[in-house]
PDB file of C-alpha atoms in Angstrom:
ATOM      1  CA  MET A  11     -83.474  91.830  93.678  1.00 74.00           C
ATOM      2  CA  ARG A  12     -86.420  90.042  91.478  1.00 79.00           C
ATOM      3  CA  GLN A  13     -83.822  89.997  88.255  1.00 85.00           C
ATOM      4  CA  ILE A  14     -80.769  88.940  90.686  1.00 86.00           C
ATOM      5  CA  ASP A  15     -83.206  86.309  91.450  1.00 84.00           C
ATOM      6  CA  ALA A  16     -84.274  85.739  87.689  1.00 87.00           C
ATOM      7  CA  TYR A  17     -80.675  85.322  86.925  1.00 88.00           C
ATOM      8  CA  ALA A  18     -79.504  82.899  89.467  1.00 88.00           C
ATOM      9  CA  TYR A  19     -81.624  80.614  87.441  1.00 87.00           C
ATOM     10  CA  SER A  20     -80.758  81.210  83.984  1.00 89.00           C
ATOM     11  CA  ASN A  21     -77.221  81.965  83.362  1.00 90.00           C
ATOM     12  CA  ARG A  22     -74.412  79.369  81.806  1.00 90.00           C
ATOM     13  CA  LEU A  23     -73.329  77.869  85.314  1.00 89.00           C
ATOM     14  CA  TYR A  24     -76.460  77.310  86.824  1.00 88.00           C
ATOM     15  CA  ARG A  25     -76.378  73.408  87.322  1.00 87.00           C
ATOM     16  CA  LEU A  26     -72.373  73.929  88.210  1.00 89.00           C
ATOM     17  CA  HIS A  27     -71.660  72.842  91.415  1.00 88.00           C
ATOM     18  CA  PRO A  28     -71.988  75.647  94.106  1.00 90.00           C
ATOM     19  CA  ALA A  29     -68.966  74.471  95.809  1.00 90.00           C
ATOM     20  CA  TYR A  30     -66.386  75.647  92.800  1.00 90.00           C
ATOM     21  CA  LYS A  31     -68.230  79.392  92.274  1.00 92.00           C
ATOM     22  CA  ALA A  32     -68.676  79.624  96.050  1.00 92.00           C
ATOM     23  CA  GLY A  33     -64.504  78.728  95.960  1.00 92.00           C
ATOM     24  CA  CYS A  34     -63.780  81.300  93.739  1.00 91.00           C
ATOM     25  CA  SER A  35     -65.497  84.017  95.363  1.00 92.00           C
ATOM     26  CA  LEU A  36     -63.867  83.166  98.059  1.00 93.00           C
ATOM     27  CA  LEU A  37     -60.591  83.149  96.264  1.00 93.00           C
ATOM     28  CA  ALA A  38     -61.179  85.985  95.052  1.00 91.00           C
ATOM     29  CA  LEU A  39     -62.711  88.314  98.403  1.00 90.00           C
ATOM     30  CA  VAL A  40     -59.193  86.488 100.408  1.00 91.00           C
ATOM     31  CA  LEU A  41     -57.045  88.217  97.355  1.00 89.00           C
ATOM     32  CA  CYS A  42     -58.878  92.013  97.769  1.00 87.00           C
ATOM     33  CA  LEU A  43     -58.732  92.303 101.297  1.00 85.00           C
ATOM     34  CA  ALA A  44     -54.649  90.246 102.065  1.00 88.00           C
ATOM     35  CA  ILE A  45     -52.943  91.589  99.199  1.00 86.00           C
ATOM     36  CA  SER A  46     -53.353  95.584  99.267  1.00 84.00           C
ATOM     37  CA  ARG A  47     -52.574  96.841  96.043  1.00 88.00           C
ATOM     38  CA  PRO A  48     -54.916  98.913  93.860  1.00 88.00           C
ATOM     39  CA  LEU A  49     -53.368  96.145  90.587  1.00 90.00           C
ATOM     40  CA  ALA A  50     -54.099  93.115  92.154  1.00 89.00           C
ATOM     41  CA  SER A  51     -57.632  94.715  93.651  1.00 90.00           C
ATOM     42  CA  LEU A  52     -58.428  95.775  89.510  1.00 92.00           C
ATOM     43  CA  LEU A  53     -57.303  92.649  88.469  1.00 92.00           C
ATOM     44  CA  THR A  54     -59.689  90.855  90.612  1.00 92.00           C
ATOM     45  CA  LEU A  55     -62.177  92.718  90.200  1.00 92.00           C
ATOM     46  CA  ALA A  56     -61.929  92.837  85.845  1.00 93.00           C
ATOM     47  CA  LEU A  57     -61.922  88.585  86.227  1.00 92.00           C
ATOM     48  CA  MET A  58     -64.741  88.361  88.108  1.00 93.00           C
ATOM     49  CA  LEU A  59     -66.520  90.899  85.887  1.00 93.00           C
ATOM     50  CA  GLY A  60     -65.123  89.114  82.888  1.00 93.00           C
ATOM     51  CA  LEU A  61     -65.886  85.467  85.419  1.00 92.00           C
ATOM     52  CA  THR A  62     -69.746  87.261  85.221  1.00 93.00           C
ATOM     53  CA  VAL A  63     -70.093  87.830  81.937  1.00 93.00           C
ATOM     54  CA  PHE A  64     -68.673  86.093  79.412  1.00 92.00           C
ATOM     55  CA  TRP A  65     -68.326  82.241  81.860  1.00 90.00           C
ATOM     56  CA  ALA A  66     -71.905  82.824  83.596  1.00 90.00           C
ATOM     57  CA  GLY A  67     -73.624  85.043  80.266  1.00 91.00           C
ATOM     58  CA  LEU A  68     -75.483  87.545  81.959  1.00 93.00           C
ATOM     59  CA  PRO A  69     -75.570  90.518  80.183  1.00 93.00           C
ATOM     60  CA  TRP A  70     -72.533  93.342  80.741  1.00 92.00           C
ATOM     61  CA  ARG A  71     -75.076  96.465  81.086  1.00 93.00           C
ATOM     62  CA  PHE A  72     -77.584  94.162  84.720  1.00 93.00           C
ATOM     63  CA  VAL A  73     -74.228  93.542  85.601  1.00 93.00           C
ATOM     64  CA  LEU A  74     -72.583  96.859  85.643  1.00 93.00           C
ATOM     65  CA  LYS A  75     -75.781  98.434  86.932  1.00 92.00           C
ATOM     66  CA  VAL A  76     -75.470  96.186  89.261  1.00 92.00           C
ATOM     67  CA  LEU A  77     -71.957  96.986  90.651  1.00 92.00           C
ATOM     68  CA  LEU A  78     -72.228 101.250  90.063  1.00 92.00           C
ATOM     69  CA  ALA A  79     -75.183 100.635  92.380  1.00 90.00           C
ATOM     70  CA  GLU A  80     -72.896  98.930  95.157  1.00 90.00           C
ATOM     71  CA  GLY A  81     -69.762 101.305  94.223  1.00 90.00           C
ATOM     72  CA  SER A  82     -71.761 104.710  94.667  1.00 90.00           C
ATOM     73  CA  PHE A  83     -72.682 103.513  98.475  1.00 88.00           C
ATOM     74  CA  LEU A  84     -68.340 102.226  98.878  1.00 88.00           C
ATOM     75  CA  LEU A  85     -67.882 105.748  97.488  1.00 87.00           C
ATOM     76  CA  ALA A  86     -70.020 107.575 100.204  1.00 84.00           C
ATOM     77  CA  GLY A  87     -68.199 105.453 102.855  1.00 83.00           C
ATOM     78  CA  VAL A  88     -64.408 106.613 101.660  1.00 85.00           C
ATOM     79  CA  ILE A  89     -65.116 110.161 101.042  1.00 84.00           C
ATOM     80  CA  GLY A  90     -64.277 109.860 105.129  1.00 79.00           C
ATOM     81  CA  VAL A  91     -61.393 108.344 104.631  1.00 79.00           C
ATOM     82  CA  ALA A  92     -59.860 111.248 102.858  1.00 78.00           C
ATOM     83  CA  ILE A  93     -61.108 113.992 104.174  1.00 78.00           C
ATOM     84  CA  SER A  94     -59.761 115.105 107.874  1.00 75.00           C
ATOM     85  CA  ILE A  95     -61.352 117.125 109.423  1.00 74.00           C
ATOM     86  CA  SER A  96     -59.835 118.841 112.703  1.00 70.00           C
ATOM     87  CA  THR A  97     -60.654 121.834 115.286  1.00 71.00           C
ATOM     88  CA  SER A  98     -56.893 123.610 114.237  1.00 71.00           C
ATOM     89  CA  PRO A  99     -55.266 125.074 111.471  1.00 71.00           C
ATOM     90  CA  MET A 100     -52.869 122.270 108.789  1.00 67.00           C
ATOM     91  CA  PRO A 101     -50.936 123.388 106.069  1.00 69.00           C
ATOM     92  CA  GLY A 102     -53.538 123.757 103.133  1.00 65.00           C
ATOM     93  CA  SER A 103     -56.361 122.692 105.205  1.00 69.00           C
ATOM     94  CA  VAL A 104     -59.815 124.633 104.142  1.00 70.00           C
ATOM     95  CA  ALA A 105     -61.697 127.107 106.956  1.00 71.00           C
ATOM     96  CA  LEU A 106     -65.283 126.110 107.424  1.00 71.00           C
ATOM     97  CA  GLY A 107     -66.793 127.797 110.578  1.00 71.00           C
ATOM     98  CA  PRO A 108     -65.433 126.513 113.548  1.00 73.00           C
ATOM     99  CA  PHE A 109     -63.402 123.367 112.218  1.00 74.00           C
ATOM    100  CA  TRP A 110     -60.934 122.571 109.330  1.00 73.00           C
ATOM    101  CA  MET A 111     -60.843 120.717 106.617  1.00 76.00           C
ATOM    102  CA  TYR A 112     -57.970 119.029 104.848  1.00 73.00           C
ATOM    103  CA  ILE A 113     -57.827 116.511 102.249  1.00 75.00           C
ATOM    104  CA  GLY A 114     -54.100 115.745 101.617  1.00 72.00           C
ATOM    105  CA  ALA A 115     -52.725 113.098  98.780  1.00 77.00           C
ATOM    106  CA  GLU A 116     -51.379 110.155 101.812  1.00 80.00           C
ATOM    107  CA  SER A 117     -55.644 109.666 102.646  1.00 80.00           C
ATOM    108  CA  VAL A 118     -56.591 110.353  99.387  1.00 82.00           C
ATOM    109  CA  TRP A 119     -54.018 107.218  98.515  1.00 88.00           C
ATOM    110  CA  GLN A 120     -55.796 105.422 100.656  1.00 87.00           C
ATOM    111  CA  ALA A 121     -59.217 106.275 100.163  1.00 87.00           C
ATOM    112  CA  VAL A 122     -58.744 104.957  96.586  1.00 90.00           C
ATOM    113  CA  ASN A 123     -57.471 101.819  98.021  1.00 90.00           C
ATOM    114  CA  LEU A 124     -59.667 100.756 100.289  1.00 90.00           C
ATOM    115  CA  PHE A 125     -62.240 101.620  97.748  1.00 92.00           C
ATOM    116  CA  LEU A 126     -60.986  99.774  95.090  1.00 92.00           C
ATOM    117  CA  ARG A 127     -60.384  96.418  97.301  1.00 91.00           C
ATOM    118  CA  ALA A 128     -63.851  96.893  98.604  1.00 91.00           C
ATOM    119  CA  LEU A 129     -65.003  97.307  95.183  1.00 92.00           C
ATOM    120  CA  GLY A 130     -62.586  93.694  93.813  1.00 92.00           C
ATOM    121  CA  SER A 131     -64.430  92.047  97.570  1.00 92.00           C
ATOM    122  CA  VAL A 132     -68.624  93.482  95.972  1.00 93.00           C
ATOM    123  CA  ALA A 133     -67.497  91.907  92.205  1.00 93.00           C
ATOM    124  CA  ALA A 134     -66.433  88.684  94.025  1.00 93.00           C
ATOM    125  CA  MET A 135     -70.076  88.473  96.177  1.00 92.00           C
ATOM    126  CA  ASN A 136     -71.846  89.834  93.046  1.00 93.00           C
ATOM    127  CA  PHE A 137     -70.313  86.400  90.649  1.00 94.00           C
ATOM    128  CA  LEU A 138     -71.733  84.042  93.329  1.00 92.00           C
ATOM    129  CA  ALA A 139     -74.825  86.030  93.987  1.00 91.00           C
ATOM    130  CA  LEU A 140     -75.526  86.404  90.449  1.00 93.00           C
ATOM    131  CA  THR A 141     -74.605  82.858  89.475  1.00 92.00           C
ATOM    132  CA  THR A 142     -75.897  80.016  92.216  1.00 91.00           C
ATOM    133  CA  PRO A 143     -79.616  79.729  93.766  1.00 89.00           C
ATOM    134  CA  MET A 144     -80.583  80.645  97.129  1.00 87.00           C
ATOM    135  CA  LEU A 145     -81.231  76.813  97.204  1.00 84.00           C
ATOM    136  CA  ASP A 146     -78.011  75.573  95.801  1.00 87.00           C
ATOM    137  CA  LEU A 147     -76.110  78.111  98.741  1.00 88.00           C
ATOM    138  CA  MET A 148     -78.525  76.332 101.365  1.00 86.00           C
ATOM    139  CA  GLU A 149     -77.530  72.988 100.528  1.00 85.00           C
ATOM    140  CA  LEU A 150     -73.897  73.740 100.719  1.00 87.00           C
ATOM    141  CA  LEU A 151     -74.129  75.347 103.965  1.00 87.00           C
ATOM    142  CA  ARG A 152     -75.562  72.424 104.789  1.00 86.00           C
ATOM    143  CA  ARG A 153     -72.903  70.216 103.995  1.00 86.00           C
ATOM    144  CA  LEU A 154     -70.500  72.085 104.942  1.00 87.00           C
ATOM    145  CA  ARG A 155     -72.254  71.397 108.851  1.00 87.00           C
ATOM    146  CA  VAL A 156     -73.622  74.957 109.447  1.00 86.00           C
ATOM    147  CA  PRO A 157     -76.542  74.847 111.868  1.00 86.00           C
ATOM    148  CA  GLY A 158     -79.214  73.936 110.843  1.00 81.00           C
ATOM    149  CA  VAL A 159     -80.492  77.242 112.710  1.00 81.00           C
ATOM    150  CA  LEU A 160     -78.502  79.485 110.876  1.00 85.00           C
ATOM    151  CA  ILE A 161     -79.640  78.065 107.383  1.00 84.00           C
ATOM    152  CA  GLU A 162     -83.425  78.074 108.360  1.00 81.00           C
ATOM    153  CA  VAL A 163     -82.952  81.972 109.275  1.00 83.00           C
ATOM    154  CA  MET A 164     -81.117  82.473 106.432  1.00 84.00           C
ATOM    155  CA  GLY A 165     -83.809  80.562 104.065  1.00 82.00           C
ATOM    156  CA  LEU A 166     -86.743  82.761 106.103  1.00 80.00           C
ATOM    157  CA  THR A 167     -85.652  85.735 105.366  1.00 83.00           C
ATOM    158  CA  TYR A 168     -84.382  85.355 101.731  1.00 83.00           C
ATOM    159  CA  ARG A 169     -88.034  84.435 100.874  1.00 80.00           C
ATOM    160  CA  PHE A 170     -90.059  87.237 103.334  1.00 81.00           C
ATOM    161  CA  ILE A 171     -88.059  89.472 101.247  1.00 83.00           C
ATOM    162  CA  PHE A 172     -89.746  89.331  98.349  1.00 82.00           C
ATOM    163  CA  VAL A 173     -93.410  88.560  99.785  1.00 81.00           C
ATOM    164  CA  LEU A 174     -92.869  92.042 101.699  1.00 83.00           C
ATOM    165  CA  LEU A 175     -91.618  93.534  98.355  1.00 84.00           C
ATOM    166  CA  ASP A 176     -95.145  92.423  96.847  1.00 84.00           C
ATOM    167  CA  SER A 177     -96.969  94.104  99.732  1.00 84.00           C
ATOM    168  CA  LEU A 178     -95.052  97.316  99.395  1.00 85.00           C
ATOM    169  CA  GLU A 179     -95.876  97.606  95.855  1.00 86.00           C
ATOM    170  CA  ARG A 180     -99.490  97.001  96.112  1.00 87.00           C
ATOM    171  CA  MET A 181     -99.770  98.334  99.493  1.00 87.00           C
ATOM    172  CA  THR A 182     -97.994 101.911  97.147  1.00 87.00           C
ATOM    173  CA  LEU A 183     -99.880 102.127  94.093  1.00 88.00           C
ATOM    174  CA  ALA A 184    -103.198 101.760  96.372  1.00 85.00           C
ATOM    175  CA  GLN A 185    -102.039 105.138  97.801  1.00 85.00           C
ATOM    176  CA  GLU A 186    -100.733 106.855  94.338  1.00 84.00           C
ATOM    177  CA  THR A 187    -104.347 106.069  93.512  1.00 85.00           C
ATOM    178  CA  ARG A 188    -105.542 107.456  96.481  1.00 81.00           C
ATOM    179  CA  LEU A 189    -103.375 110.737  95.071  1.00 79.00           C
ATOM    180  CA  GLY A 190    -101.476 109.885  98.687  1.00 79.00           C
ATOM    181  CA  PHE A 191     -98.337 111.481  97.575  1.00 81.00           C
ATOM    182  CA  GLY A 192     -99.706 114.949  96.130  1.00 78.00           C
ATOM    183  CA  ASN A 193     -97.434 116.827  99.171  1.00 81.00           C
ATOM    184  CA  GLY A 194     -94.593 116.405 101.827  1.00 79.00           C
ATOM    185  CA  ARG A 195     -97.033 116.303 104.602  1.00 82.00           C
ATOM    186  CA  SER A 196     -99.866 113.542 101.927  1.00 83.00           C
ATOM    187  CA  SER A 197     -96.580 111.837 101.355  1.00 85.00           C
ATOM    188  CA  LEU A 198     -95.381 111.251 104.958  1.00 87.00           C
ATOM    189  CA  ARG A 199     -98.290 110.397 106.029  1.00 86.00           C
ATOM    190  CA  SER A 200     -98.897 107.791 103.595  1.00 86.00           C
ATOM    191  CA  ALA A 201     -95.793 106.209 104.227  1.00 87.00           C
ATOM    192  CA  ALA A 202     -96.411 105.952 107.837  1.00 88.00           C
ATOM    193  CA  LEU A 203     -99.597 104.004 106.751  1.00 86.00           C
ATOM    194  CA  ILE A 204     -97.670 101.924 104.369  1.00 87.00           C
ATOM    195  CA  GLY A 205     -95.097 101.029 106.926  1.00 85.00           C
ATOM    196  CA  THR A 206     -97.852 100.017 110.260  1.00 87.00           C
ATOM    197  CA  ASN A 207     -99.902  97.938 107.394  1.00 86.00           C
ATOM    198  CA  LEU A 208     -96.454  96.166 106.248  1.00 85.00           C
ATOM    199  CA  PHE A 209     -95.702  95.006 109.583  1.00 85.00           C
ATOM    200  CA  ILE A 210     -98.905  94.093 109.797  1.00 87.00           C
ATOM    201  CA  GLU A 211     -98.559  92.309 107.350  1.00 84.00           C
ATOM    202  CA  ALA A 212     -95.318  90.629 108.251  1.00 82.00           C
ATOM    203  CA  PHE A 213     -96.114  89.655 111.013  1.00 83.00           C
ATOM    204  CA  ARG A 214     -99.970  88.246 109.586  1.00 86.00           C
ATOM    205  CA  ARG A 215     -97.766  86.119 107.200  1.00 83.00           C
ATOM    206  CA  SER A 216     -95.435  84.388 109.054  1.00 80.00           C
ATOM    207  CA  ARG A 217     -98.073  83.001 111.595  1.00 84.00           C
ATOM    208  CA  ALA A 218     -99.904  81.917 108.521  1.00 84.00           C
ATOM    209  CA  LEU A 219     -96.195  80.533 107.404  1.00 79.00           C
ATOM    210  CA  GLU A 220     -95.977  78.330 110.860  1.00 78.00           C
ATOM    211  CA  THR A 221     -99.565  77.263 110.533  1.00 84.00           C
ATOM    212  CA  ALA A 222     -99.390  75.671 107.256  1.00 81.00           C
ATOM    213  CA  LEU A 223     -95.269  74.108 108.604  1.00 76.00           C
ATOM    214  CA  GLN A 224     -97.530  72.719 111.753  1.00 79.00           C
ATOM    215  CA  SER A 225    -100.048  71.405 109.394  1.00 82.00           C
ATOM    216  CA  ARG A 226     -97.420  69.400 107.852  1.00 77.00           C
ATOM    217  CA  ALA A 227     -95.704  68.042 110.623  1.00 74.00           C
ATOM    218  CA  TRP A 228     -92.511  70.169 111.410  1.00 72.00           C
ATOM    219  CA  ASP A 229     -90.309  69.739 113.129  1.00 71.00           C
ATOM    220  CA  GLY A 230     -88.053  72.306 113.220  1.00 66.00           C
ATOM    221  CA  ALA A 231     -85.929  72.022 109.244  1.00 69.00           C
ATOM    222  CA  LEU A 232     -86.817  72.498 106.056  1.00 68.00           C
ATOM    223  CA  ARG A 233     -85.705  70.001 104.069  1.00 69.00           C
ATOM    224  CA  VAL A 234     -85.711  70.430 100.095  1.00 68.00           C
ATOM    225  CA  LEU A 235     -84.468  67.704  97.717  1.00 68.00           C
ATOM    226  CA  PRO A 236     -80.459  68.373  96.610  1.00 68.00           C
ATOM    227  CA  GLN A 237     -80.419  68.722  92.912  1.00 73.00           C
ATOM    228  CA  GLU A 238     -78.019  66.966  90.789  1.00 76.00           C
ATOM    229  CA  TYR A 239     -75.155  69.249  89.358  1.00 77.00           C
ATOM    230  CA  GLU A 240     -72.191  69.584  87.035  1.00 77.00           C
ATOM    231  CA  HIS A 241     -68.655  69.433  87.791  1.00 73.00           C
ATOM    232  CA  PRO A 242     -65.812  71.254  85.882  1.00 68.00           C
ATOM    233  CA  TYR A 243     -64.566  67.989  84.174  1.00 60.00           C
ATOM    234  CA  GLN A 244     -68.444  66.650  83.007  1.00 59.00           C
ATOM    235  CA  ARG A 245     -68.939  70.235  81.352  1.00 54.00           C
ATOM    236  CA  CYS A 246     -65.318  69.250  79.312  1.00 48.00           C
ATOM    237  CA  ASP A 247     -66.261  65.540  78.495  1.00 46.00           C
TER     238      ASP A 247
END
């Protein structure tokens, strides 16, 4: 998460207006979802990877690392599409106790097509996440007249992800120094302690944030100054 947030502020497209980047990602996402063709998904995947690496200037190793991590979850999800399990035998099925497992060419093709469509959509969202800071996305949503309460919840949730990650790292380090992960029983006990303390820390931080906002005459909306963005025609001049 920290690396993604750091690259969002340090890429070549950081000053580009977020509407262009969001529109590009949305167009690629719609193409992947509307065109159920593996070739279209592969072309979209290659295009978004090319834009992320060559246009935004992000390291290709990191981009592929993020995509592979997401692809592993997608692969685990589409396995259920390729494998059919029933209680009655079918031609070419394999017996697994009282059940029968069957893998057909049609189901495999459907799973591959679904995996490529999802991977292309993920690459489109990665382009937006790796090139656009959260504050810019919030400003874009505000200009699109998205309800303010949704924007505030999104911003606070994103902020607390990093706050809780810092707390989690400190608690884990404290347990490791006390040999809290020496065996299975102590690991379970340490994980329970960390989970409990993390919940308490999140509640305490939220109360402190609310107090800080109220002391600054908070009226229910978090407002930040909009940045000056570049446009494509300005970059070409």
